[in-house]
Coordinates of C-alpha atoms in Angstrom, one line a residue:
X19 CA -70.9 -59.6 158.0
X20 CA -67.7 -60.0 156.8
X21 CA -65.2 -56.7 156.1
X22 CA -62.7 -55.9 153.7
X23 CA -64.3 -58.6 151.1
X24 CA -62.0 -58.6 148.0
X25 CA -63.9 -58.4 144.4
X26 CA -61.9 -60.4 141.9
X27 CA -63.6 -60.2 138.8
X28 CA -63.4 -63.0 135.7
X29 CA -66.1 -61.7 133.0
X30 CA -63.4 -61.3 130.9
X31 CA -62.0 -64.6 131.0
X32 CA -64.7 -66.7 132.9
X33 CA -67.1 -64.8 131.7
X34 CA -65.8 -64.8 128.2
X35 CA -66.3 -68.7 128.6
X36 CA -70.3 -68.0 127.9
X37 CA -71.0 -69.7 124.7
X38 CA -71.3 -67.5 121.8
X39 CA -69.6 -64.8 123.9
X40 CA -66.1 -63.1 122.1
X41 CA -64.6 -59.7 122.9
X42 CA -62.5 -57.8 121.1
X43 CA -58.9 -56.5 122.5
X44 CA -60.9 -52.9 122.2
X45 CA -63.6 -54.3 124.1
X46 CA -62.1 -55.7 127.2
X47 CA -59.5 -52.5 127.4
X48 CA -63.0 -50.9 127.9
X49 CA -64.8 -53.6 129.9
X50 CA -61.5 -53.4 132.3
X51 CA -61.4 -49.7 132.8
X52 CA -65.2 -49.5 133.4
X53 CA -64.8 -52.5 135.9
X54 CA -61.7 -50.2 137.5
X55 CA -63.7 -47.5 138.0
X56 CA -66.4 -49.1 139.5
X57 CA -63.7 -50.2 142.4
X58 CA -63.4 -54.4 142.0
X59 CA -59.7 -55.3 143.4
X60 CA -58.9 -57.9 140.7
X61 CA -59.4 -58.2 137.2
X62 CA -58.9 -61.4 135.7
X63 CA -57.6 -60.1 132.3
X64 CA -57.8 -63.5 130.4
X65 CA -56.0 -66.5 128.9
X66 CA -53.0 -65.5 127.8
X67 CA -51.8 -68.5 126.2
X68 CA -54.4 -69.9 124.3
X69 CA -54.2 -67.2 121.6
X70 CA -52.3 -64.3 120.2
X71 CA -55.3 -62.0 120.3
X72 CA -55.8 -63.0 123.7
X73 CA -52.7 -62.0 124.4
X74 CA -52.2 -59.2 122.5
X75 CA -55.7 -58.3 124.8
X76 CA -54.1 -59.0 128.7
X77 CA -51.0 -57.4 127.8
X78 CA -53.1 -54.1 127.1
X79 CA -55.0 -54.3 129.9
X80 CA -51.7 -55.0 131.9
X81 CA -50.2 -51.9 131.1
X82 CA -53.4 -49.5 130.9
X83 CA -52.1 -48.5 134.8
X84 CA -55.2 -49.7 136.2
X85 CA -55.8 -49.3 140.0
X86 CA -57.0 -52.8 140.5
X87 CA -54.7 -56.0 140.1
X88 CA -55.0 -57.6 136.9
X89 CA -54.4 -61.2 136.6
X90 CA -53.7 -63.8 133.5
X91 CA -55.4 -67.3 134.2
X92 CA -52.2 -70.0 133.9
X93 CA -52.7 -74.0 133.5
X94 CA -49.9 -75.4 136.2
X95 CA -47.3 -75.8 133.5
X96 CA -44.1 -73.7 133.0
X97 CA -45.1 -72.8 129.3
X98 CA -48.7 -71.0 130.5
X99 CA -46.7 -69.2 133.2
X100 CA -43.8 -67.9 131.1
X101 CA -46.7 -66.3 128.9
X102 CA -48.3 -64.4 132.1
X103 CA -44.8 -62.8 132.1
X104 CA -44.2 -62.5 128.5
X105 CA -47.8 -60.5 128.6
X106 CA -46.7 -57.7 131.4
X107 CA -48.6 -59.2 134.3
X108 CA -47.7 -59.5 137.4
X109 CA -50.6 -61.5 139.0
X110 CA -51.4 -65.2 138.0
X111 CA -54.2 -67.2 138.7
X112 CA -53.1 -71.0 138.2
X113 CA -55.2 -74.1 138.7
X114 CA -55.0 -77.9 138.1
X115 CA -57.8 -80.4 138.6
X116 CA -58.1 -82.3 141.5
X117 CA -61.0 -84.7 141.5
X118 CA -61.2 -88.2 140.8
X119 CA -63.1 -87.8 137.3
X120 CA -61.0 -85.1 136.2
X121 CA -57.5 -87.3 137.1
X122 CA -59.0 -90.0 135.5
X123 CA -60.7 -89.2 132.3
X124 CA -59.6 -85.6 131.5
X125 CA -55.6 -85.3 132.4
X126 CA -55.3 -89.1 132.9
X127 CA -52.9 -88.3 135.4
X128 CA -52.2 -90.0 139.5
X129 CA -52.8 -88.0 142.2
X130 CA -49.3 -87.3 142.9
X131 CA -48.9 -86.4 139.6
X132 CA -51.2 -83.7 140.5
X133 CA -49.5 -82.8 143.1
X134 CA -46.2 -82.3 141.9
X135 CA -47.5 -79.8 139.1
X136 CA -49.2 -77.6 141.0
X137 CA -46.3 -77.2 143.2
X138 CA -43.6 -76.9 140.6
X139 CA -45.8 -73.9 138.8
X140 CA -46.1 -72.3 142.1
X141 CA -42.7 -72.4 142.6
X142 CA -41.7 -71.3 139.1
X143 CA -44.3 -68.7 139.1
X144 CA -42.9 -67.3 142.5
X145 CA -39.5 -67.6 141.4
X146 CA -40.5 -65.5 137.7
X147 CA -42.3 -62.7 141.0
X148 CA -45.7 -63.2 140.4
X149 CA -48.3 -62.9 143.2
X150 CA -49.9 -66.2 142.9
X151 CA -53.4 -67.5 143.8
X152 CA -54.0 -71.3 143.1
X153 CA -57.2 -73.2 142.3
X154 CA -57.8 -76.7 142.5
X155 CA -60.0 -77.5 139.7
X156 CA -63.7 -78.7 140.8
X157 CA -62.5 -78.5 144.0
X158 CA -66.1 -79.1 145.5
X159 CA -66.3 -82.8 144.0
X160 CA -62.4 -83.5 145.4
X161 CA -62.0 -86.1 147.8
X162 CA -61.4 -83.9 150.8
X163 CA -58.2 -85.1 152.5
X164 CA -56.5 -85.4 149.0
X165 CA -57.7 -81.2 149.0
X166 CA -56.2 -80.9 152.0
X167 CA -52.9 -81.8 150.9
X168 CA -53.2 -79.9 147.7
X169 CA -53.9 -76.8 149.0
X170 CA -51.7 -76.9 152.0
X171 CA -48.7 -77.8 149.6
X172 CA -49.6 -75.1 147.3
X173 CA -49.7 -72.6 150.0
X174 CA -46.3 -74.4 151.3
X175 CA -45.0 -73.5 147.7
X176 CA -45.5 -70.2 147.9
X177 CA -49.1 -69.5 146.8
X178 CA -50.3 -66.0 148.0
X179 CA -53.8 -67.5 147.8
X180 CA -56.0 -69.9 147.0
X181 CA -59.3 -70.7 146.0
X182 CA -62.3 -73.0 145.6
X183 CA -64.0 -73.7 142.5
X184 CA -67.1 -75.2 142.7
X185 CA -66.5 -75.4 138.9
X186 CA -69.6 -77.4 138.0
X187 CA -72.2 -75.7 140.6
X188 CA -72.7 -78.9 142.6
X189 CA -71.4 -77.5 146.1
X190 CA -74.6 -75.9 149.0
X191 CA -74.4 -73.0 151.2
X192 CA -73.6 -75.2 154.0
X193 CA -71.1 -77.4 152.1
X194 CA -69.2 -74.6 150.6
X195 CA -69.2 -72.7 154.5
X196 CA -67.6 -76.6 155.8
X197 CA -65.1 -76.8 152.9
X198 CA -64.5 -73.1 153.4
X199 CA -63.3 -73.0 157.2
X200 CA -60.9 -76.6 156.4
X201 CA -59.3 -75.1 153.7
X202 CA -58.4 -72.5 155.4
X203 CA -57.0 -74.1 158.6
X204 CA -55.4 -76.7 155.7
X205 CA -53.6 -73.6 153.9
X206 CA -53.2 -70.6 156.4
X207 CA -53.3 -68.6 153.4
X208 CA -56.4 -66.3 152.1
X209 CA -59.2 -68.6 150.3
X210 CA -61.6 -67.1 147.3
X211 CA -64.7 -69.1 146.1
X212 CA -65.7 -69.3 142.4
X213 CA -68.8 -70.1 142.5
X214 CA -71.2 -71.6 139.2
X215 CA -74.8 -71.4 138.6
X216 CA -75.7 -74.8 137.8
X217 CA -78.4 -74.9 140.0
X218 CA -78.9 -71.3 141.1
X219 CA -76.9 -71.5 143.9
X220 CA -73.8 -69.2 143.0
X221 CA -74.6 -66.1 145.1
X222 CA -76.0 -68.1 147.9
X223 CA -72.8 -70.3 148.0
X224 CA -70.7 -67.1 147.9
X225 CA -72.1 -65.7 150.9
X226 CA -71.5 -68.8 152.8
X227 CA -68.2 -69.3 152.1
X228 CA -67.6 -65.7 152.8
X229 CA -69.6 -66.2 156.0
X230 CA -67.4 -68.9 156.8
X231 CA -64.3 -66.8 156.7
X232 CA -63.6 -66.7 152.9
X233 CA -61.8 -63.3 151.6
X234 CA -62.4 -63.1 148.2
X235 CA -65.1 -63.9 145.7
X236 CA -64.7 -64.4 142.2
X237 CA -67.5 -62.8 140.2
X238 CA -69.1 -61.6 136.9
X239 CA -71.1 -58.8 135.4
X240 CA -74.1 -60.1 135.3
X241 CA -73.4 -63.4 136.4
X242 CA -72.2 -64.3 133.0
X243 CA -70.3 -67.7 132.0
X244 CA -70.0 -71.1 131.2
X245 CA -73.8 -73.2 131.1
X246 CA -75.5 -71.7 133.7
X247 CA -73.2 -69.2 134.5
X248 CA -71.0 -67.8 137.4
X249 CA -72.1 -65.6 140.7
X250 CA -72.9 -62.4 139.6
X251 CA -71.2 -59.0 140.8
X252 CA -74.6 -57.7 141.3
X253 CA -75.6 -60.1 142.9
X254 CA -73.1 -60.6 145.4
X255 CA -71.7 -56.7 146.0
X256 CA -75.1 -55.7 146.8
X257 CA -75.8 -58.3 149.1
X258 CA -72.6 -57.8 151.3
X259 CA -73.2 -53.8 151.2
X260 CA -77.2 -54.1 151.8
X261 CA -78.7 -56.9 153.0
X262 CA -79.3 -56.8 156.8
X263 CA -82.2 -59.0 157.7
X264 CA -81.7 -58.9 161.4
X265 CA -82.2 -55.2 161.8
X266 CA -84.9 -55.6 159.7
X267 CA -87.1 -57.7 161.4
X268 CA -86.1 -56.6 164.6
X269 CA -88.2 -53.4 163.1
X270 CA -85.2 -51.6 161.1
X271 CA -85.1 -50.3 158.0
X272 CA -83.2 -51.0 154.4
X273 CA -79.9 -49.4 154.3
X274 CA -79.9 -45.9 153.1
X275 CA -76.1 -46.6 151.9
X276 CA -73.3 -49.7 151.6
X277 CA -71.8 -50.8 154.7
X278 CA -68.3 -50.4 152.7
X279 CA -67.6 -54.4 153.1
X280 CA -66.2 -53.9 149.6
X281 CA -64.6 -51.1 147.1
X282 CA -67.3 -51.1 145.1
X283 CA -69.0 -47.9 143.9
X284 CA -72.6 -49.5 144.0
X285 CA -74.1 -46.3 141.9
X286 CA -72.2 -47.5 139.1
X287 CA -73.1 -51.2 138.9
X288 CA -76.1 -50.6 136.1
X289 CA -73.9 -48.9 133.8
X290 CA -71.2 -51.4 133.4
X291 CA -74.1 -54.4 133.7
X292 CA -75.0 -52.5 130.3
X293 CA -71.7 -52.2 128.9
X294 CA -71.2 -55.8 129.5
X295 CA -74.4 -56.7 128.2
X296 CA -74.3 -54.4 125.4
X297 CA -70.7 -56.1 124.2
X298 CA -71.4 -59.8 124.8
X299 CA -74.2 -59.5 122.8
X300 CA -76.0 -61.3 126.1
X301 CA -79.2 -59.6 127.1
X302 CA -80.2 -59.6 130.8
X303 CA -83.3 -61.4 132.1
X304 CA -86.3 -59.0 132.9
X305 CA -86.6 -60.7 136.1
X306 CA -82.6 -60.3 137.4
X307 CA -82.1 -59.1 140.4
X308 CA -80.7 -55.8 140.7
X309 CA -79.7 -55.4 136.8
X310 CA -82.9 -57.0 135.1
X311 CA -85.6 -54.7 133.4
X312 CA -88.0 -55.6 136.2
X313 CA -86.4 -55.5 139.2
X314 CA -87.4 -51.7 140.0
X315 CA -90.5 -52.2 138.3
X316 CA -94.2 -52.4 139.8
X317 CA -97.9 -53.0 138.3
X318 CA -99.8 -54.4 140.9
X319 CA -102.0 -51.9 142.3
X320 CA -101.6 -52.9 146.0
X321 CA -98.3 -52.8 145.4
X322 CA -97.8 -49.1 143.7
X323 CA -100.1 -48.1 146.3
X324 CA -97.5 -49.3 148.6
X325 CA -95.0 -48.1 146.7
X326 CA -96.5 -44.5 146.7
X327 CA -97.3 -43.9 150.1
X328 CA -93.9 -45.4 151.2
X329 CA -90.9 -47.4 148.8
X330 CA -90.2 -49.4 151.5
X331 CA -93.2 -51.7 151.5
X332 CA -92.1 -53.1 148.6
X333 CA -88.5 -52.2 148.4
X334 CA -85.9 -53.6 150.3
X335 CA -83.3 -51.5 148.3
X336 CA -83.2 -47.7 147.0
X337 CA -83.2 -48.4 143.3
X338 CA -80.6 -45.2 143.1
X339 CA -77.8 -47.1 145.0
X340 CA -77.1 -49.4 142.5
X341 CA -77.8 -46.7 139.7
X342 CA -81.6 -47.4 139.2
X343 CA -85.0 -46.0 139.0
X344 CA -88.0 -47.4 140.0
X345 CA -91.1 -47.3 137.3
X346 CA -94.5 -48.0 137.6
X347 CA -96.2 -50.4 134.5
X348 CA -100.1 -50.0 133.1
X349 CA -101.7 -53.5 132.7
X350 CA -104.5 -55.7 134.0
X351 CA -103.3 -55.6 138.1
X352 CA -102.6 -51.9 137.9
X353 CA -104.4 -49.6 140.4
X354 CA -104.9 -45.9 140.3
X355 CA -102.1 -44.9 142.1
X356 CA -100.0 -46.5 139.7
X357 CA -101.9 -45.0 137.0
X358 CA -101.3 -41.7 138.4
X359 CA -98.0 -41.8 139.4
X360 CA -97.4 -42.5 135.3
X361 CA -100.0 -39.8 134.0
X362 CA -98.3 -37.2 136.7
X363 CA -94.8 -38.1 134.8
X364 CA -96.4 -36.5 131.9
X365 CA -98.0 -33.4 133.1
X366 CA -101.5 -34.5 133.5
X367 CA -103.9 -34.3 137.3
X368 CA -107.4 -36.3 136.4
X369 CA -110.0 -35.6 138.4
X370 CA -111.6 -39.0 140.6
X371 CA -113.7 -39.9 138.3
X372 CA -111.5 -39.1 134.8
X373 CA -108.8 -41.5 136.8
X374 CA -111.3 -44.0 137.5
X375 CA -112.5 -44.1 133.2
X376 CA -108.7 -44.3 132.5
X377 CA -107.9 -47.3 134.8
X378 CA -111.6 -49.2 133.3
X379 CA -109.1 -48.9 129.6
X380 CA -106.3 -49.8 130.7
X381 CA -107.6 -52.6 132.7
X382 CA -109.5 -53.7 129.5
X383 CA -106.5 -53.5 127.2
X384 CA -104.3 -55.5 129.8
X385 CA -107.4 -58.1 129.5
X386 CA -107.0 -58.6 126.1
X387 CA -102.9 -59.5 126.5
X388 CA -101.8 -56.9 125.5
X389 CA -98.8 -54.5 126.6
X390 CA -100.0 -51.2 127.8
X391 CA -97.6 -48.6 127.1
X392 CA -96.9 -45.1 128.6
X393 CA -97.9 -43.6 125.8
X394 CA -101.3 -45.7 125.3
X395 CA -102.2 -44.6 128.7
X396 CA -101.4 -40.7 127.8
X397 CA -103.4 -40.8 125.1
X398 CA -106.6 -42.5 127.0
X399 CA -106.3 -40.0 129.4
X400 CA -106.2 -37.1 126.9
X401 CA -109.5 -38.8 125.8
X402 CA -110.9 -38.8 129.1
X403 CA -110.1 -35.6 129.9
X404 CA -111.5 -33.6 127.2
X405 CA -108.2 -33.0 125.8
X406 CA -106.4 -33.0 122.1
X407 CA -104.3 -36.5 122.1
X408 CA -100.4 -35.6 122.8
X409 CA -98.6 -34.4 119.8
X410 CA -96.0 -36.8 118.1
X411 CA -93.0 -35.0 117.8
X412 CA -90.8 -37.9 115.6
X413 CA -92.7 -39.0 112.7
X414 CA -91.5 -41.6 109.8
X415 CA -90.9 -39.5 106.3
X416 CA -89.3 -42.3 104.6
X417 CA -86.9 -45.4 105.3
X418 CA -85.1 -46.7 102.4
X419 CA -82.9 -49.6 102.8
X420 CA -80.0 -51.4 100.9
X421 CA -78.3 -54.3 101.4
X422 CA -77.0 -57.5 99.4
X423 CA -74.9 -60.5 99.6
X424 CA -71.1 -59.2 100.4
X425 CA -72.1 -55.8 100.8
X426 CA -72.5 -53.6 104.0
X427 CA -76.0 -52.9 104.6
X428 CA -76.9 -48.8 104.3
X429 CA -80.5 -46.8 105.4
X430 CA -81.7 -43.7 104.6
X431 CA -84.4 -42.3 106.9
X432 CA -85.7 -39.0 106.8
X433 CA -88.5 -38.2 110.0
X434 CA -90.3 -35.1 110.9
X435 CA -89.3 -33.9 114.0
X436 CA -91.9 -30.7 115.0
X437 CA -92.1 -28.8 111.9
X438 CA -89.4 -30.2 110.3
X439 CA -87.2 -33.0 108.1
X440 CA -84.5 -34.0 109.1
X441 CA -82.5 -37.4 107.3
X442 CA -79.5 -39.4 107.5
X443 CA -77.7 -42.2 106.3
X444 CA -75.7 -44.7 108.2
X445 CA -74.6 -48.4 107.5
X446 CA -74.6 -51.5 110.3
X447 CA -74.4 -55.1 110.7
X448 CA -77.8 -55.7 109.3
X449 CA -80.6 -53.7 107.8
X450 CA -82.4 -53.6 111.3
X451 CA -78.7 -51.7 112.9
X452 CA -78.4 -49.3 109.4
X453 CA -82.1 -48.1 110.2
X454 CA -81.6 -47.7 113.5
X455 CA -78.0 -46.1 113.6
X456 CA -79.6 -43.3 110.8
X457 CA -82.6 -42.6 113.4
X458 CA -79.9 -42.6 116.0
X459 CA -78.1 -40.0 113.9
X460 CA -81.1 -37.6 113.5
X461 CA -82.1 -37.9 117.3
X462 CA -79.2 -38.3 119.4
X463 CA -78.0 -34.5 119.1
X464 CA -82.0 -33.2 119.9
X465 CA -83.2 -35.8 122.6
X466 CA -79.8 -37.3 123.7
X467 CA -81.5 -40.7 123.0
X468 CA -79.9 -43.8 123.0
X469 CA -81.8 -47.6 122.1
X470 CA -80.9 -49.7 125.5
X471 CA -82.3 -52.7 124.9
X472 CA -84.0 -54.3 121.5
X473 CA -85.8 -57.8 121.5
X474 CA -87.8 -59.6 118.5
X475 CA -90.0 -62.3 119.0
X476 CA -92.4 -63.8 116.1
X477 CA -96.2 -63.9 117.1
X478 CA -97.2 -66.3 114.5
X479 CA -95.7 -69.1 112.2
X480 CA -94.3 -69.3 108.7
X481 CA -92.3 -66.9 106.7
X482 CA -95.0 -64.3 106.4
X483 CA -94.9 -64.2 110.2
X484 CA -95.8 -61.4 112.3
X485 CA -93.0 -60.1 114.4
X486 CA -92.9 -58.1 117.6
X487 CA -90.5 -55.6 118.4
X488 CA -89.9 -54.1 121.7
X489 CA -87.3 -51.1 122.7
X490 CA -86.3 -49.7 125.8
X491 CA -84.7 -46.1 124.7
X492 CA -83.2 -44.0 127.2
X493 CA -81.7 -40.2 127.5
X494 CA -79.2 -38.5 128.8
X495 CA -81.3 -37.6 132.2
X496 CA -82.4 -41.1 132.8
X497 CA -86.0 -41.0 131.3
X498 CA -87.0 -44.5 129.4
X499 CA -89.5 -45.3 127.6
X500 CA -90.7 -48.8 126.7
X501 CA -92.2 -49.5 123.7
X502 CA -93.7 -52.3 121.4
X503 CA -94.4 -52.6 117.8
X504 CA -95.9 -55.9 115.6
X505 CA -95.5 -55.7 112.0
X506 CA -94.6 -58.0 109.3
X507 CA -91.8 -56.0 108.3
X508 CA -89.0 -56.2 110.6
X509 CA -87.4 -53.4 109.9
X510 CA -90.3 -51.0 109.9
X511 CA -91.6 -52.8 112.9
X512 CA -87.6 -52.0 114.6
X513 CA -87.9 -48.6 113.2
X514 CA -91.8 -47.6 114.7
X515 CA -91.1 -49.1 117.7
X516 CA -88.1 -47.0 118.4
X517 CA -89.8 -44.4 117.0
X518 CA -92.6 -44.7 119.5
X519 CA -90.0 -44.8 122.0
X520 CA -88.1 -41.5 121.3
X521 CA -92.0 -39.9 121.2
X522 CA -92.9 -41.0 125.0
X523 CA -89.2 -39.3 125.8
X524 CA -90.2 -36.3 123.9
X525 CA -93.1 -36.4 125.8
X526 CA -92.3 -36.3 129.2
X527 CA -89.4 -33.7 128.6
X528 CA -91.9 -31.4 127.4
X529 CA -94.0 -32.6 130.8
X530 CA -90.4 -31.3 132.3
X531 CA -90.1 -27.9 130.7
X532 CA -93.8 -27.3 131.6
X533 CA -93.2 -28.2 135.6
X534 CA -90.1 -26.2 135.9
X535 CA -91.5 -22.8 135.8
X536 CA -94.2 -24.0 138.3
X537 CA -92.0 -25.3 140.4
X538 CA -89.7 -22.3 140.0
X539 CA -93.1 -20.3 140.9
X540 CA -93.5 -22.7 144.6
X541 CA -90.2 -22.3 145.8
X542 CA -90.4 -18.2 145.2
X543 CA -93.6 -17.7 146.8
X544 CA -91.8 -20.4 150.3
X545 CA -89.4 -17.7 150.5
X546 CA -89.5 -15.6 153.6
X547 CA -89.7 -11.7 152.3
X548 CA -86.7 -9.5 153.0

């Protein structure tokens, strides 16, 4: 594999592109200085031209002194170049289309037309001292001679770099590794890929052309961007840092850290996957590698088993390299290691046969379709064990809520929390985010909680429907807690199920305080005596 990759990150102008998707100059200042710290050696700021918030938002980011280079995306005219200077940058990223469709029926310009302006604003871009890197435009559907010339003329111009956009996600891993290896004999300059998703082939393409001799890649927290999106820094970083098939089935073993093919810090990729998230409004798919809700996840019994016994049967990757934690789910596959793995997270040591009546429930409630939560399967064991059901620290008092037309929605909730009320009033975008900001409020200083993830689905028609809420709520120490609430209200179904949430963390902290003396107690009596 490939060393010394370069990670030139776009989600804030690519990425940007998704539909729906608009940041704020406050956000990307903070999307850029998250995206610095985790290491990438570009940022692509944004558009500078097409806006005066825009570029009131690159030229912040260009002088926040950030480690990595930040770059302003520039059509190949003078006017988009003058405005990467006028905006404090010193890197531009300019591109002009170069295949027959987009000559024809989007600039309506020849060939040599073409031509001409992407040499002219190479030129004028290295005569205003820019570091340049040029893009032809759906390069991957150019006629290949014609990209030839391009990019060797661009390079002849001046360009520091260039790339390949395989702008509508049409190019294969063994197209993009060809077109890879003659532009780069074409140019003698350093070639990127910017790769699309259109057909699911962004990461894969990446690591071709990269195979192939490519030093760049362009990426995006998770792989957000126009349609389909674009090849995601997950993705990609941990492929180049972990994946190493060979050893592996010549009898190796998963790496235990990166390879250092990139400056990534891979232990911080989660957290800036959930700022991104979190700000475009964009939530990640349970199933995504690396960043999804599932990736570290397991409820198949052979599979915990496995799991168990030894993470790498059924991990290829250490879930804490990339910021992670694995976590075991009750259901209708799980098996009794799984199940008590969980219950152990809580305190609790069944005996055979208790373990055995707790899997038969949860095995009966995953039947039915339902969602078995942590705290459903604490409570069954509690049952089975002879026990008093766990306490529930955070009760609902009261929840009263107040919003109209032209008015900012306020909440007033008041829960018990142990022996005592506590309430708060907060305002949000919505009555759902004023009830849930107000219990934020009340809990955040006691449990360090925080809501990571909220999704609503209706579970039956009409405008009485039922609606299902589930949270993911996380602490400060990097317990979470999944939860799920169906109501018809949906602000007391937001509120419960957050509620239930916060509980399951209160939970297993108490679980904590109780282990520590006991463990405390281990470690004394392994000491040799004096």
């Amino acid at each position: 594999m490939a060393r010394g990759v370069r990670i030139f990150d776009t989600t804030l102008r690519d990425g940007e592109q998704t539909p729906r998707v608009a940041f704020s100059p406050a956000q990307k200042a903070e999307i850029a200085a998250a995206l610095d710290s985790l290491g990438v050696d570009a940022i692509e700021a944004g558009f500078p031209v097409v806006s005066a918030g825009e570029h009131e938002a690159v030229s912040a980011i260009a002088a926040a002194g950030l480690r990595a280079d930040v770059y302003g995306l520039a059509r190949s005219t003078r006017r988009d170049v003058d405005a990467i200077v006028d905006a404090g940058l010193s890197c531009v990223h300019t591109f002009i289309a170069t295949s027959a469709i987009h000559a024809r029926d989007k600039l309506g310009m020849s060939e040599e037309a073409i031509l001409g302006a992407a040499i002219d604003a190479v030129e004028y871009a290295k005569s205003r001292g820019l570091d340049v890197e040029f893009s032809a435009e759906d390069a991957t559907r150019s006629d290949r001679a014609y990209l030839r010339r391009v990019y060797s003329a661009a390079a002849g111009a001046g360009a520091d770099r260039v790339n390949i956009p395989d702008t509508t996600g049409y190019s294969t891993p063994e197209h993009m590794a060809g077109l890879v290896r003659e532009v780069s004999e074409a140019a003698g300059v350093p070639v990127s890929v910017h790769c699309h998703n259109d057909f699911g082939l962004a990461t894969a393409n990446t690591l071709a052309g990269i195979a192939a001799g490519a030093a760049s890649a362009h990426v995006t927290v998770n792989g957000i961007g126009e349609r389909a999106g674009n090849a995601s820094l997950e993705e990609v970083v941990t492929a180049l840092e972990f994946l190493d098939p060979e050893a592996t089935g010549a009898g190796g073993h998963p790496r235990s850290g990166p390879r250092g093919v990139t400056r990534v810090r891979t232990r911080r990729i989660y957290d800036v996957s959930r700022l991104v998230s979190r700000m475009a409004r964009v939530q990640v798919q349970h199933n995504k590698a690396i960043v999804g809700e599932n990736a570290f996840g397991h409820e198949s019994g052979i599979h915990t088993h496995g799991i168990v016994k030894n993470p790498l049967t059924y991990e290829s990757l250490d879930p804490r390299l990339v910021g992670r934690k694995r976590w075991f789910a009750a259901g209708k596959h799980a098996g009794t290691h799984g199940v008590e793995r969980t219950l152990s997270e809580y305190g609790l040591s069944p005996s055979a046969s208790e373990l055995a009546a707790i899997l038969e429930r949860v095995k009966g409630l995953g039947d039915s379709g339902a969602n078995v939560s942590d705290m459903q399967v604490v409570t069954m064991a509690a049952e089975a064990m002879g026990r008093e059901p766990p306490r529930r620290m955070v009760r609902l008092r009261e929840l009263d809520v107040s919003t109209s037309a032209g008015q900012t929605p306020h909440a007033y909730v008041k829960l018990a929390i142990g022996d005592a009320d506590h309430g708060a009033t907060a305002s949000g975008v919505g009555p759902v985010d004023a009830s849930l900001a107000a219990i934020q409020e009340i809990v955040g200083g006691i449990y360090e909680t925080r809501i990571a993830d909220y999704a609503i689905n209706a579970v039956s028609g009409g405008s009485d429907a039922l609606c299902e809420v589930t949270v993911k709520v996380e602490d400060a120490r990097g317990n979470a807690a999944r939860a799920r609430s169906v109501g018809e209200d949906i602000v007391v179904t937001s509120v419960q199920a957050v509620i239930d949430g916060i509980n399951e963390i209160a939970l297993r902290r108490g679980a904590e305080r109780a282990a520590a003396p006991r463990r405390a107690g281990r470690a004394a009596r392994r000491r040799p005596h004096a």
